[in-house]
Coordinates of C-alpha atoms and ligand atoms in Angstrom, one line a residue:
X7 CA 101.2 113.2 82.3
X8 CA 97.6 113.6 83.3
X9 CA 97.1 112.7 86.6
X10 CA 93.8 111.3 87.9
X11 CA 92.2 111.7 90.7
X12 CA 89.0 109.6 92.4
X13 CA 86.5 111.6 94.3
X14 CA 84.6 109.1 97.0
X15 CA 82.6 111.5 99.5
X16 CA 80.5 108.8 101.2
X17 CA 77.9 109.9 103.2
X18 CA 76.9 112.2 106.1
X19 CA 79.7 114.8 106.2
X20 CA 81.8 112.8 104.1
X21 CA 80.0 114.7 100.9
X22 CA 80.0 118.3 103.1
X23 CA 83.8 118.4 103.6
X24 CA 84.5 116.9 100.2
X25 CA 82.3 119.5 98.1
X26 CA 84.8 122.3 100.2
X27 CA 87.9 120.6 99.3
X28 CA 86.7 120.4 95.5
X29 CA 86.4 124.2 95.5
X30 CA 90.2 124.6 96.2
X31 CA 91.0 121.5 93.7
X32 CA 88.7 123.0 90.8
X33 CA 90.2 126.5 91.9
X34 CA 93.7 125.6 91.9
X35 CA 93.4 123.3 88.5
X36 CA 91.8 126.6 86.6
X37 CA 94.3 129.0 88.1
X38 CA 97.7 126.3 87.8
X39 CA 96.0 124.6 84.2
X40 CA 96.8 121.3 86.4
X41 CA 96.3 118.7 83.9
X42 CA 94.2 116.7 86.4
X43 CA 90.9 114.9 85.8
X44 CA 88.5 114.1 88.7
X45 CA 86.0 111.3 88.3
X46 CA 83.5 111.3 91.1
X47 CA 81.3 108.3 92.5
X48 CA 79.6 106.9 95.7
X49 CA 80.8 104.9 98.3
X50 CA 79.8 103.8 101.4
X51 CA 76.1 104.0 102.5
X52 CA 75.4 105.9 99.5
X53 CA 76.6 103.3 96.9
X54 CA 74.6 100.9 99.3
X55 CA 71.5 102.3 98.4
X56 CA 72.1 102.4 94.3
X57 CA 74.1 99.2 94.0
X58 CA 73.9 97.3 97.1
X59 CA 77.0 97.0 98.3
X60 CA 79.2 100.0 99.4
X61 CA 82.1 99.4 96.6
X62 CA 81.5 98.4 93.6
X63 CA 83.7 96.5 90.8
X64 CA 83.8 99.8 88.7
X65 CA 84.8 101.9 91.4
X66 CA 87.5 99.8 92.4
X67 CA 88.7 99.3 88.9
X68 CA 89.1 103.4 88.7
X69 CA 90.3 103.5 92.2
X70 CA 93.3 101.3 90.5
X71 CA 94.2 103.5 87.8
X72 CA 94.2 107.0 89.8
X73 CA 96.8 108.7 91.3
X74 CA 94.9 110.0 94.0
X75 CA 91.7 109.1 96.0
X76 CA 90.0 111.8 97.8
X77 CA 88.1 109.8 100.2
X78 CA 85.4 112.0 102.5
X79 CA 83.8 109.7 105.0
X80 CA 81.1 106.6 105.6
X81 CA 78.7 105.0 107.7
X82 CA 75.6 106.3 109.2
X83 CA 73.2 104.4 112.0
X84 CA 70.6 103.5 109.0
X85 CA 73.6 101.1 107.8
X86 CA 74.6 99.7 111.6
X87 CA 72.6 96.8 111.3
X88 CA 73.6 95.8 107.8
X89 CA 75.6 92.4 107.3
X90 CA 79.2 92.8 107.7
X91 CA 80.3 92.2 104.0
X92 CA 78.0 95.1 103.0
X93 CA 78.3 97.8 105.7
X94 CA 79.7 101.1 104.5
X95 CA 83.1 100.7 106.6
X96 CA 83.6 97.6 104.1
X97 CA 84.3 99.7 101.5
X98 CA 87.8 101.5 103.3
X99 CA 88.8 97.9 104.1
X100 CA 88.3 97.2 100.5
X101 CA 90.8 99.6 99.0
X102 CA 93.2 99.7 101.7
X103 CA 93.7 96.2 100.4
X104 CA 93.4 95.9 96.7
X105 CA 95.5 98.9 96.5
X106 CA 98.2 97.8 99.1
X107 CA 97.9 100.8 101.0
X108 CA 100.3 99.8 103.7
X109 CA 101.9 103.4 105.2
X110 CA 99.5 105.6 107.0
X111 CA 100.2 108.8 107.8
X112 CA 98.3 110.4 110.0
X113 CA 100.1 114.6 111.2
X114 CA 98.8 116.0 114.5
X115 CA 99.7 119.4 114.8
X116 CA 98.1 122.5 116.3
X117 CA 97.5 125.8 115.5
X118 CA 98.6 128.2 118.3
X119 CA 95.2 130.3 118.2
X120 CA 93.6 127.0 118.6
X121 CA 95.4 125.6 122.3
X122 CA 92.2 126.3 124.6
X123 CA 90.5 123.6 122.4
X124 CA 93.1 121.0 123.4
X125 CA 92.2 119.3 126.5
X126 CA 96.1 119.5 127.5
X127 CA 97.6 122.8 129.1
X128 CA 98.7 125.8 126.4
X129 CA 102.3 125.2 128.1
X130 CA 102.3 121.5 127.1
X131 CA 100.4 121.5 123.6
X132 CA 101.7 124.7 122.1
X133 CA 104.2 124.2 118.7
X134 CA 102.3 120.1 118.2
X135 CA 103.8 119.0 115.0
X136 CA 104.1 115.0 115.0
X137 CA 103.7 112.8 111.8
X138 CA 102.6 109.1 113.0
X139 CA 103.6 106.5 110.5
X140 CA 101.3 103.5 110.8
X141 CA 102.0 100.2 109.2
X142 CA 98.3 99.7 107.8
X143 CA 98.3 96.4 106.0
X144 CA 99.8 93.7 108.4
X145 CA 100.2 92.6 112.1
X146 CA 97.8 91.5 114.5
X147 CA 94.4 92.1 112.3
X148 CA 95.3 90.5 110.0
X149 CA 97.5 87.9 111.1
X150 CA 96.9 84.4 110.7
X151 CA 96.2 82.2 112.3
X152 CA 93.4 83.3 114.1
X153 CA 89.8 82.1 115.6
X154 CA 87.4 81.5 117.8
X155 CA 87.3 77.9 119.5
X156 CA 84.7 77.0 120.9
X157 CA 84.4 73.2 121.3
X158 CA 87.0 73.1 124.2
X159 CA 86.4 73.9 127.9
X160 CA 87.7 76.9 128.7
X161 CA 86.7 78.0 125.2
X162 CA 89.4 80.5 123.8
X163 CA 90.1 83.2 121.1
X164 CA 93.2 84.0 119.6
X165 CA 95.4 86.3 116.7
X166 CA 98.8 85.9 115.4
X167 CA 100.8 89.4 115.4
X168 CA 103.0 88.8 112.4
X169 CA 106.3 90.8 110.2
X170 CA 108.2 89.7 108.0
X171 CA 111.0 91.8 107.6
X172 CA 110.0 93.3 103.8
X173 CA 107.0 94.6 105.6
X174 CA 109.0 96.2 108.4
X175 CA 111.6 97.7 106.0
X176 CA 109.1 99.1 103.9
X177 CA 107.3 101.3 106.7
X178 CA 110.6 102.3 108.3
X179 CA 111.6 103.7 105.1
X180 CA 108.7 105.7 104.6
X181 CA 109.5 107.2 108.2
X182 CA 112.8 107.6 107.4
X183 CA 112.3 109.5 104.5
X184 CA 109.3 111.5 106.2
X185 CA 112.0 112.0 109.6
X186 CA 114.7 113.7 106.7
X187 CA 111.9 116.2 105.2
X188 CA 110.9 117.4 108.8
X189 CA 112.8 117.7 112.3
X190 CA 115.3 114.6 111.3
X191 CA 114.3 112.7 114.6
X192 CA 112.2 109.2 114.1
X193 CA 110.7 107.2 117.6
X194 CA 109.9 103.6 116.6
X195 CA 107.6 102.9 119.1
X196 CA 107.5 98.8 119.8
X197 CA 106.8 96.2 122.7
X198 CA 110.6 94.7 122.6
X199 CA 110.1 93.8 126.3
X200 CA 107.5 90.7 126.0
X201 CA 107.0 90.4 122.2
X202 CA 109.2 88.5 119.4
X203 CA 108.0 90.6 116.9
X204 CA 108.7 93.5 118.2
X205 CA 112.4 92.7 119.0
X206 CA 112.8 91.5 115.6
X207 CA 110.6 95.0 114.2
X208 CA 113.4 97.1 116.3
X209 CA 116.3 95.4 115.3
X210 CA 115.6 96.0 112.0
X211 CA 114.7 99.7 112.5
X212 CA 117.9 99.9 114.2
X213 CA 119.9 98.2 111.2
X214 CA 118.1 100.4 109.2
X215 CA 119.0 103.9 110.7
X216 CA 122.3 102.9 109.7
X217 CA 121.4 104.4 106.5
X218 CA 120.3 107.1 107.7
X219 CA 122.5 109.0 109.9
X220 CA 121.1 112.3 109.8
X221 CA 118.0 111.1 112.3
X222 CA 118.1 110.8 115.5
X223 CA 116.7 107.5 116.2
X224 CA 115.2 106.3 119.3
X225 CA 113.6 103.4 120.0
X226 CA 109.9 103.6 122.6
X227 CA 107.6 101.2 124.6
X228 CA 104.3 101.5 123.5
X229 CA 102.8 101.9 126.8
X230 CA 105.6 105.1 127.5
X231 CA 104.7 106.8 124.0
X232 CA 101.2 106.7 125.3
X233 CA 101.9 108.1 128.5
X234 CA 105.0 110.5 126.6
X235 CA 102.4 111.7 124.0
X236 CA 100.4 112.9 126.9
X237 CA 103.0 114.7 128.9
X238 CA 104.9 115.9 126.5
X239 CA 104.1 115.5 123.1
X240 CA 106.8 118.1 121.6
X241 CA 109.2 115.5 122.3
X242 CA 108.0 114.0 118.9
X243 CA 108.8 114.7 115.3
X244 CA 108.2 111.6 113.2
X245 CA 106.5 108.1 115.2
X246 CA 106.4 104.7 113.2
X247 CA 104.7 101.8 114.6
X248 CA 103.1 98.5 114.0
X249 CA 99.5 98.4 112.9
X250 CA 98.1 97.4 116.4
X251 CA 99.9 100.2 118.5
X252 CA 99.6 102.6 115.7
X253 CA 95.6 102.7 115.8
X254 CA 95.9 103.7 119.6
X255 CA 98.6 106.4 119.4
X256 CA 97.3 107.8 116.5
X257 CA 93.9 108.7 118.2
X258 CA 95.7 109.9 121.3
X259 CA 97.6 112.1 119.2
X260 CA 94.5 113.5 117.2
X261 CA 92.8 114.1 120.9
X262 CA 95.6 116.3 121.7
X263 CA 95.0 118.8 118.9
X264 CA 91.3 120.3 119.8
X265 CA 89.4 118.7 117.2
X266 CA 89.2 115.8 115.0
X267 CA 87.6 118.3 112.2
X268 CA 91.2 119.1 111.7
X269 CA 93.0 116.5 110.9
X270 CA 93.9 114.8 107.5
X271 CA 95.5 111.2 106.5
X272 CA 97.5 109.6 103.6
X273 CA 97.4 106.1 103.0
X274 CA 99.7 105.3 101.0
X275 CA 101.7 102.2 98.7
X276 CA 104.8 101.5 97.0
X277 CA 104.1 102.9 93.6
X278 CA 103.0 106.4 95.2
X279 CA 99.5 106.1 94.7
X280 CA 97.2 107.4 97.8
X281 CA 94.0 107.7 99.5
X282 CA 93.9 110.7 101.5
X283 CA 91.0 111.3 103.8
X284 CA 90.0 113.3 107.1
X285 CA 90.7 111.5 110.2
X286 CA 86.9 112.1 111.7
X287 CA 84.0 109.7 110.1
X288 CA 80.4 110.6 108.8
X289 CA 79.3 112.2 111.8
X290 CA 75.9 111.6 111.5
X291 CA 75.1 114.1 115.0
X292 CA 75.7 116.7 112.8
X293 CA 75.5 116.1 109.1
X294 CA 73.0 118.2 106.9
X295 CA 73.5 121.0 109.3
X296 CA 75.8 122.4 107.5
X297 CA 78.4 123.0 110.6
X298 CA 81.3 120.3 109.9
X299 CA 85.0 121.8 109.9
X300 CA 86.3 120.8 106.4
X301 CA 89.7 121.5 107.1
X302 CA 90.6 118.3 108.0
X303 CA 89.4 117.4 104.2
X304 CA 90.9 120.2 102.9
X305 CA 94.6 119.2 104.3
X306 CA 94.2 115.8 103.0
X307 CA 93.7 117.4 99.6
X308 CA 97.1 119.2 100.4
X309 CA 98.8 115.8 101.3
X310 CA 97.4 114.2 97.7
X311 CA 99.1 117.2 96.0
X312 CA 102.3 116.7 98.0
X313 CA 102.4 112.5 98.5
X314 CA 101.0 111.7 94.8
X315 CA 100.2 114.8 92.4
X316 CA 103.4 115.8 92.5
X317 CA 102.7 119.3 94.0
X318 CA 104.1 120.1 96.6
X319 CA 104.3 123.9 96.0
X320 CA 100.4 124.1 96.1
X321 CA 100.3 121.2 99.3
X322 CA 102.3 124.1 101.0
X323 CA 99.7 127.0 99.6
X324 CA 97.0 125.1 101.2
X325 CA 98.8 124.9 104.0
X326 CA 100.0 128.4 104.3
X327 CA 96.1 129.6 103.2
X328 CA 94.8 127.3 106.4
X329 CA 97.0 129.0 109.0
X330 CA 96.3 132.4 108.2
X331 CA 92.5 131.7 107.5
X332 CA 92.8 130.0 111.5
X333 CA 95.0 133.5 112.4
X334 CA 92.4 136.3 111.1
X335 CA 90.5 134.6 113.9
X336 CA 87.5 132.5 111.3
X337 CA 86.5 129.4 113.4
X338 CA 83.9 126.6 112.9
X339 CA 81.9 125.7 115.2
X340 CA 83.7 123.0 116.5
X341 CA 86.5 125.4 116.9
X342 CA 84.9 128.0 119.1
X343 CA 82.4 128.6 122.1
X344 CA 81.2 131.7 120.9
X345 CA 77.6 131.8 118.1
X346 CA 79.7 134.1 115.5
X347 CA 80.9 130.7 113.4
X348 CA 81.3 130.5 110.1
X349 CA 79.7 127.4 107.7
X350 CA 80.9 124.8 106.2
X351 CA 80.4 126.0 102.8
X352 CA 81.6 129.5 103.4
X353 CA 85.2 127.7 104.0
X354 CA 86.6 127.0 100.7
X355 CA 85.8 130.6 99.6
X356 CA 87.3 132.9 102.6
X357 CA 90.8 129.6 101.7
X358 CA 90.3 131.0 97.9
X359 CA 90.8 134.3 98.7
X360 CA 93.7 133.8 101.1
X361 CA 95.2 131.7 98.0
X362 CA 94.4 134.4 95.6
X363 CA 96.7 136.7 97.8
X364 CA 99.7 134.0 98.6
Ligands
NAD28 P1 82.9 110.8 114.0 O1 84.3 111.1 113.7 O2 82.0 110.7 112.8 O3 82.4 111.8 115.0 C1 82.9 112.0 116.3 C2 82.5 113.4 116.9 O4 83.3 114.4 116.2 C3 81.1 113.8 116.6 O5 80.6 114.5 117.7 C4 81.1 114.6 115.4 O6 80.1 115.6 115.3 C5 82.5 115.3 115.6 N1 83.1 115.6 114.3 C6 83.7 114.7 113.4 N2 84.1 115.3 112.3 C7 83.8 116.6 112.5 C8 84.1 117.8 111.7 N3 84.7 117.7 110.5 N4 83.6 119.0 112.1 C9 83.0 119.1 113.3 N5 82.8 118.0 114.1 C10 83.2 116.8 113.7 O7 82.9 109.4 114.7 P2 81.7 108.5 115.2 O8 80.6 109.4 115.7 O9 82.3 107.5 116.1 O10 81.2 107.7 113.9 C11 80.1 108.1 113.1 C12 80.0 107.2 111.9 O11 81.2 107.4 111.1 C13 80.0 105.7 112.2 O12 79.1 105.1 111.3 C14 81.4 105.3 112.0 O13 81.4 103.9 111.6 C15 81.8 106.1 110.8 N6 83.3 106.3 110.8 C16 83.8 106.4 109.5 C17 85.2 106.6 109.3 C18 85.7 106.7 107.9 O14 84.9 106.8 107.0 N7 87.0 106.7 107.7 C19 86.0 106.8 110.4 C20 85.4 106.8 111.7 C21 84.0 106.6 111.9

């Protein structure tokens, strides 16, 4: 079956790191005869400008019928003081939710080669390989109810932080399953101490591991797996979390591993279908200088082969390709202190040829 696959590259870097990761897609779908088609179109800032509003109806409608999304990145400070309905960030918001896109899964891992960049100590850092499970589509944002009142003295704000126990299941299993591919050890990571929802989140993780014998299951504080991540982040193999606590960990966690240029994402729902994108944004500081790392892009290509292409014997090529490109010593420049880096665009070439040899 021909699978297809939507290329949104936004704007700034967004479009630098995506045009890399299309080299290895349109080199791996000649050399493979992949029977994939790619249909590309803007998003963001960029299908501001030609449409007015950062996603249109036509967009979405192919966004529904691909396999894959291949998103690159959006925003830009020309767009900041846009309306909020039409600012590029709208436009992630928007297919996360028509799409159900409920499990993020966001890997922080590190390359040995690459432990001076992490602000943690070699000793602590080296061997990072955590997958952080996210729930992406409920709790706190976007519980209801929730408001602003203002007639009352004092005025007050408040949110609802809300599961129902399909929505818990649903991420568990996904962590589950993630937990039996890797090291077989899942940390739900909850507030059981002061919220409802949390006892009633770890209870049914607990009920669930039942199932699952095989992983070690433990159950966290959120505040400790911030502190844990910190001190000793090898600890971790697989963490699943609410939405709420998985935004924060997940950004500790990408901290740890030198540079946000290397890390990808899957967001992901029930039928399979994904959006994979790098965990950085547009950054505007640097785009059109032709310096971004596109590996982060280029592993999210490797999780859409894996998570939704059915592929996971090229996922691992990529993988394989990025490790060794990262051990002959090539760096970006957000990889390195010395002025011998290489570009963004000569990336996907030196990958190619390291594929051409696996
Ligand atoms: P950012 O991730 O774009 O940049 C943060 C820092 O990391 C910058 O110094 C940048 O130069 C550097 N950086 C990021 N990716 C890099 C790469 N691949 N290679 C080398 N260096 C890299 O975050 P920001 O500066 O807070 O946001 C910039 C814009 O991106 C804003 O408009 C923001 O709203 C948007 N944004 C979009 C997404 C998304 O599209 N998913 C995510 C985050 C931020």
């Amino acid at each position: 079956m021909t699978k297809q696959i939507l290329i949104l590259p936004g704007d700034g870097i967004g479009k630098e790191v995506t045009a890399s990761a299309m080299k290895i897609l349109n080199y791996l779908i000649e050399k493979y005869h992949l029977d994939f088609i790619t249909i590309e179109r803007e998003v963001g800032g960029a299908s501001y400008e030609l449409h007015g509003k950062p996603l249109t109806e036509e967009t979405l409608e192919i966004a529904k019928q691909s396999d894959a999304i291949l998103f690159g990145a959006v925003g830009g400070p020309q767009w900041d003081s846009l309306d909020w309905d039409v600012r590029p960030e709208q436009a992630l918001l928007g297919l996360r939710k028509t799409l159900g896109l409920f499990a993020n899964l966001r890997p922080a891992f590190l390359f040995n080669e690459l432990a001076s960049a992490s602000p943690l100590k070699n000793h602590i850092i080296e061997n990072l390989d955590i997958l952080i499970v996210r729930e992406l589509t409920g709790g706190v944002y976007f519980g209801e109810p929730r408001g602003l009142v203002e007639d009352v003295t004092p005025k007050y704000a408040f949110n609802t932080m809300v599961y129902n126990e399909d929505e818990i299941r649903r991420i568990a299993r996904v962590a589950f399953e993630a937990a039996m591919t890797r090291g077989k050890k899942l940390c739900s990571v909850d507030k059981a101490n002061v919220l409802e929802v949390s006892k009633f989140w770890r209870g049914i993780v607990a009920e669930m591991g039942l199932e699952y014998p095989e992983v070690m299951l433990s159950h966290q504080l959120a505040d400790n797996t911030a502190m844990q991540l910190v001190l000793n982040p090898n600890q971790y193999d697989v963490i699943v979390s609410s939405n709420l606590f998985g935004d924060i960990l997940s950004d500790i966690a990408a901290t740890l591993s030198g540079s946000i240029g290397m890390l990808p994402s899957a967001s992901l729902n029930s039928s399979g279908q994904g959006m994979y994108e790098p965990c950085h944004g547009s950054a505007p500081d640097i785009a059109g200088q032709g310096v971004a790392n596109p590996l982060a892009m280029i592993s999210s290509l490797a999780m859409a082969l894996e998570y939704s292409l059915d592929r996971k014997d090229l996922a691992v090529k990529i993988e394989l390709a990025i490790k060794n490109f990262i051990g002959l010593g090539h760096r970006t420049k957000d990889i390195t202190t010395s002025e011998g880096f290489i570009k963004t665009n000569d990336v996907a070439p030196l990958l190619i040829k390291l594929l051409e040899n696996e």
